[in-house]
Short mmCIF file of C-alpha atoms in Angstrom, two decimals:
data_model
loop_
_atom_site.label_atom_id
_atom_site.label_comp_id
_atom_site.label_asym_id
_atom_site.label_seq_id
_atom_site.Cartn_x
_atom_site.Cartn_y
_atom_site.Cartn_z
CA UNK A 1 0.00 0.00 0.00
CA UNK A 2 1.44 3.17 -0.63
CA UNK A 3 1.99 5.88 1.96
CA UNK A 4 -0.22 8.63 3.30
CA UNK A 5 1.13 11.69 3.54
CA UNK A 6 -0.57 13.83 6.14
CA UNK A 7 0.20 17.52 5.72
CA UNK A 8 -0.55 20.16 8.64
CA UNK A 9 -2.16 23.26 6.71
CA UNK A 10 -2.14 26.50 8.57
CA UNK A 11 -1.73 30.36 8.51
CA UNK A 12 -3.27 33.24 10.40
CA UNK A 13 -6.62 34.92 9.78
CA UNK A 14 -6.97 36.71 6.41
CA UNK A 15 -3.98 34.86 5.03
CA UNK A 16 -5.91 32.90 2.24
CA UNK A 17 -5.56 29.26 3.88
CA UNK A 18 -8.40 28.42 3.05
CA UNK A 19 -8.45 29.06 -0.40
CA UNK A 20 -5.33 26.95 -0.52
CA UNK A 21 -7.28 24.37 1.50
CA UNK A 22 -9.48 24.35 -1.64
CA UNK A 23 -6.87 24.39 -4.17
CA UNK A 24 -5.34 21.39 -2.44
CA UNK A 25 -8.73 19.41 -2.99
CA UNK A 26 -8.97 20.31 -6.56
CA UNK A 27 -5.80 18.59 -6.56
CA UNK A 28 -6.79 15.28 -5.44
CA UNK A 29 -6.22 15.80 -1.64
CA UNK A 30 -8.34 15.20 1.11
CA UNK A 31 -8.96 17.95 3.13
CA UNK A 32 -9.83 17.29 7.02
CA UNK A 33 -10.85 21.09 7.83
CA UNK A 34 -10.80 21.39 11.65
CA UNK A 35 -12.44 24.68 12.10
CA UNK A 36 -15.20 23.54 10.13
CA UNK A 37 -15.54 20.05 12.61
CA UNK A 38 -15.09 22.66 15.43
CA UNK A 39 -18.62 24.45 13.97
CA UNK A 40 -20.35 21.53 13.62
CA UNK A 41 -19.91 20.29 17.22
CA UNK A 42 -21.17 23.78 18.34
CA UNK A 43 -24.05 23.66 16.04
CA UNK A 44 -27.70 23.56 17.16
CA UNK A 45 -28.47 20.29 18.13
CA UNK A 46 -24.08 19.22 17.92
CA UNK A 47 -22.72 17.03 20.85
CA UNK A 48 -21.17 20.19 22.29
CA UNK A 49 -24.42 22.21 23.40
CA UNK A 50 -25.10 20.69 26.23
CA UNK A 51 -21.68 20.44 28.22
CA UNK A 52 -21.42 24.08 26.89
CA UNK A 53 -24.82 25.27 28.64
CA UNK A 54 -24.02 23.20 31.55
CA UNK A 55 -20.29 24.70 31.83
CA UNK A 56 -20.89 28.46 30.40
CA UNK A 57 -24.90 29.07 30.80
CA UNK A 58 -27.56 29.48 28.53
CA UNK A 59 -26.20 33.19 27.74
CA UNK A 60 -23.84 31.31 25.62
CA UNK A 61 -26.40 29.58 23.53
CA UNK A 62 -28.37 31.51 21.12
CA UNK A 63 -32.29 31.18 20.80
CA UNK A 64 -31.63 28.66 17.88
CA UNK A 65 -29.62 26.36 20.02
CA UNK A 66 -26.06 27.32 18.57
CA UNK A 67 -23.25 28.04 20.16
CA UNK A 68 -22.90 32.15 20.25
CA UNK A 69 -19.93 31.92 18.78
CA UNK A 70 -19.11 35.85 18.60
CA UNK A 71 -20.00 36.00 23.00
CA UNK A 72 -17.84 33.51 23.29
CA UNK A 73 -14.93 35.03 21.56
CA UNK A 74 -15.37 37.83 23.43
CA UNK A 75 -15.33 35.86 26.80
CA UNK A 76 -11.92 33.75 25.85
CA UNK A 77 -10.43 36.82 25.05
CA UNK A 78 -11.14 38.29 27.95
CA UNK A 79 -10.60 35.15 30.31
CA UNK A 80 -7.73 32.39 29.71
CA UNK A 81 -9.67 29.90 31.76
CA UNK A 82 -12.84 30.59 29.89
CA UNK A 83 -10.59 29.89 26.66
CA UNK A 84 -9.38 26.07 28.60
CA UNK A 85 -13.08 25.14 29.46
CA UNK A 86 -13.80 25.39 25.97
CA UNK A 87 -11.14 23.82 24.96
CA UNK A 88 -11.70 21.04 27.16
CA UNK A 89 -15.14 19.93 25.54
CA UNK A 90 -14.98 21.03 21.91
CA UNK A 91 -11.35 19.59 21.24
CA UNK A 92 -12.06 15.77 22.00
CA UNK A 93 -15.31 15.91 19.92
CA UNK A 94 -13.33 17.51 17.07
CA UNK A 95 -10.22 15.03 17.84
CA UNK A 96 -12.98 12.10 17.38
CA UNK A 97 -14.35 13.51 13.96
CA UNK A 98 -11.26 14.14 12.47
CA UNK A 99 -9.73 10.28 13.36
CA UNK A 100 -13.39 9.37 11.77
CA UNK A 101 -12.95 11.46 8.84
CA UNK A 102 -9.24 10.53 8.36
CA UNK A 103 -10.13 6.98 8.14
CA UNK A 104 -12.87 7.56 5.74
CA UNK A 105 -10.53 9.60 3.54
CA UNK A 106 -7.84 6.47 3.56
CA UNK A 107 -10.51 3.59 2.78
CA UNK A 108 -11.25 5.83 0.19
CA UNK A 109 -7.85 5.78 -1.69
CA UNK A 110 -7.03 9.32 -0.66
CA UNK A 111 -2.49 9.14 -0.32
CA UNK A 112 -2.47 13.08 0.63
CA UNK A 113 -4.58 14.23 3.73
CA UNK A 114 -4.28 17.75 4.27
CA UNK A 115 -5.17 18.88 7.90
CA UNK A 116 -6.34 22.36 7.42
CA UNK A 117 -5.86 23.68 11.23
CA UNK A 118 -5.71 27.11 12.67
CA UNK A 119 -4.21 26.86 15.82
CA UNK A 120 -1.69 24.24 14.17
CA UNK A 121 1.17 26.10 15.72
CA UNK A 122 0.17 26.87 19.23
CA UNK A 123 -1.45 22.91 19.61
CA UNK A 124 1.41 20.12 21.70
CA UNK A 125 -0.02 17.64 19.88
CA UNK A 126 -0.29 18.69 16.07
CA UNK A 127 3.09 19.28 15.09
CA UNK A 128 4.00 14.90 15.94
CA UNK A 129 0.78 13.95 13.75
CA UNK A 130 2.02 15.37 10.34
CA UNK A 131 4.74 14.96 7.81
CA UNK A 132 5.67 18.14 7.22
CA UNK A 133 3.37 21.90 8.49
CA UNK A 134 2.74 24.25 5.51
CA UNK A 135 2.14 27.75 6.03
CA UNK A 136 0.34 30.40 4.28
CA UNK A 137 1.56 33.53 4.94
CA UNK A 138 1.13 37.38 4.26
CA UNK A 139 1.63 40.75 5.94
CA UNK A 140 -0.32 42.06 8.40
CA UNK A 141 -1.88 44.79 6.89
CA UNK A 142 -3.40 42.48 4.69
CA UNK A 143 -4.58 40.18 6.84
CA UNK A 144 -6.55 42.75 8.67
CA UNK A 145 -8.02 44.56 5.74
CA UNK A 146 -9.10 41.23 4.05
CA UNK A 147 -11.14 40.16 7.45
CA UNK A 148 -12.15 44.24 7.62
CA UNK A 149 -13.48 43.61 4.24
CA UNK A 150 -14.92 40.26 4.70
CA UNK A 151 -16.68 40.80 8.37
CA UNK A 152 -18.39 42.84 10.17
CA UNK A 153 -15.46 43.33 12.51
CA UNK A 154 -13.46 46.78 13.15
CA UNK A 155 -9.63 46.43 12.60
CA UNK A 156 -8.92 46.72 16.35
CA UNK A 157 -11.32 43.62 16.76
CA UNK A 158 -9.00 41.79 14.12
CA UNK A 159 -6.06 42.73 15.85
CA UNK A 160 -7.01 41.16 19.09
CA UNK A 161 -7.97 38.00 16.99
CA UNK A 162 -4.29 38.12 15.73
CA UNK A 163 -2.58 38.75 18.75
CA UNK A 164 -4.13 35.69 20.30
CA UNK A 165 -2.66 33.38 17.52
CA UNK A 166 0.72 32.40 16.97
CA UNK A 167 2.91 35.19 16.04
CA UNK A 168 4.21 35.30 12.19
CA UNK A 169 7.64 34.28 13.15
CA UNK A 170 6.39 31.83 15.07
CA UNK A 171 4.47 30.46 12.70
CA UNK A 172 7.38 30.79 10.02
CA UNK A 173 9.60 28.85 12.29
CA UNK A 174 7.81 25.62 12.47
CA UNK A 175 6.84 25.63 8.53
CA UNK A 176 9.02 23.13 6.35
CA UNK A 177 6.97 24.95 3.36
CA UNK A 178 5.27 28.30 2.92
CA UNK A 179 3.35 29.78 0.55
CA UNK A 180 3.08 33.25 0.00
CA UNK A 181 -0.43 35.02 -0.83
CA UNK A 182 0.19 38.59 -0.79
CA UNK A 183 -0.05 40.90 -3.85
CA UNK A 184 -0.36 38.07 -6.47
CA UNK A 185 -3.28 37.20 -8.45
CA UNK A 186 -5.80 34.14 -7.86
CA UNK A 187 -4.09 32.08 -11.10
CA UNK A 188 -0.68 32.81 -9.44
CA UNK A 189 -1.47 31.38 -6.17
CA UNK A 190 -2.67 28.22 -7.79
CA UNK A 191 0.41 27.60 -9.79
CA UNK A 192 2.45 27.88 -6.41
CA UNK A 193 -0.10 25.52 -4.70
CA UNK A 194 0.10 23.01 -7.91
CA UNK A 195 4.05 23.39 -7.69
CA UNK A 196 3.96 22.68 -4.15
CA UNK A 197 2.17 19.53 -4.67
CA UNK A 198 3.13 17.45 -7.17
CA UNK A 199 5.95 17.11 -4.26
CA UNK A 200 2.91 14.99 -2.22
CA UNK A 201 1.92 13.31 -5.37
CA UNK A 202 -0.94 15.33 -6.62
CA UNK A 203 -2.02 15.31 -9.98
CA UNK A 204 -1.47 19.01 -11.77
CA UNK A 205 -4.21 17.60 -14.18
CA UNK A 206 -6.73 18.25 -11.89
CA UNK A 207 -5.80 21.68 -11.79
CA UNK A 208 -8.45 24.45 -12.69
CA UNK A 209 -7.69 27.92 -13.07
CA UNK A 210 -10.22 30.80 -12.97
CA UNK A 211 -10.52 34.18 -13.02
CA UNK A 212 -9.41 35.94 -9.34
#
């Protein structure tokens, strides 16, 4: 059987990672996206409501039975201990889904899983579970004008966001491969995706290119 590779897909807010998440998939990966496992737990009716409620109070649930994701933000920022009590329900239920969906990706023939996480850099436990960490990487000045532009958030409120992830350098530091997505066009960024991997075996073929 041939190997798996399993690479560690990361980058701070506004930096395009997800975009290269997606490029990755056109290119025959499969993408394990653990932000997106993290929303589903904390969706109405997910296995994280109710230790939530229980732990944080029904303030923290909106009327539709979803985590309120943007009062709880505010309350992790504000509280480190708040931030750990989270932690400690949502990450084993995400931990679970993502061993489910990385088996399902490798019965299904998939040889490159790409783990698209945010906090990548800042987990104890990522960094021993992948091959090699990619990063994707721009200024900061355009990270917080693409969020500006994308939210409803003010730039101070993006800066806070930053400042509670892994500093650039940081980041930088533990990448064995980074892509850069700052000033370049849509069709650019895909070739230096594409280039990037046919190194993990990825078929260019499957490569589409449209306008940015």
């Amino acid at each position: 059987m041939a190997r798996v590779v399993r690479l560690g897909l990361t980058g701070g807010i506004g930096s395009g990672k997800s975009t290269v998440a997606a490029c990755l998939a056109e290119l025959g990966a499969a993408v394990i996206d653990a932000d997106a496992i993290a929303r589903s737990v904390t969706a109405a009716g997910g296995p994280a409501i109710e230790p939530l409620r229980a732990t944080f109070g029904n303030k923290m649930i909106t009327p539709d039975g979803a985590l309120d994701r943007q009062q709880m933000r505010s309350l992790v920022f504000a509280d480190a201990s708040a931030r750990q009590r989270l932690e400690a329900i949502v990450h084993p239920l995400v931990g679970q889904e993502t061993r489910r969906q990385t088996e399902t990706a490798v019965a299904a023939g998939h040889r490159c899983l790409v783990f698209d996480v945010p906090l990548l850099v800042e987990s104890p436990h990522w960094r021993s579970r992948v091959d090699q960490v990619l990063v994707v990487d721009c200024s900061e000045p355009t990270q917080i004008s693409r969020v500006v532009a994308r939210s409803q958030l003010d730039p101070e409120a993006v800066q806070a966001i930053m400042q509670a992830q892994s500093p650039r350098l940081r980041r930088l530091q533990a990448a064995d491969a980074v892509i850069w997505n700052d000033g370049i066009s849509l069709t650019d960024l895909r070739t230096q995706v594409a280039a990037l991997a046919a190194t993990f075996g990825l078929s260019l073929a499957n490569t589409t290119v449209g306008p940015h």
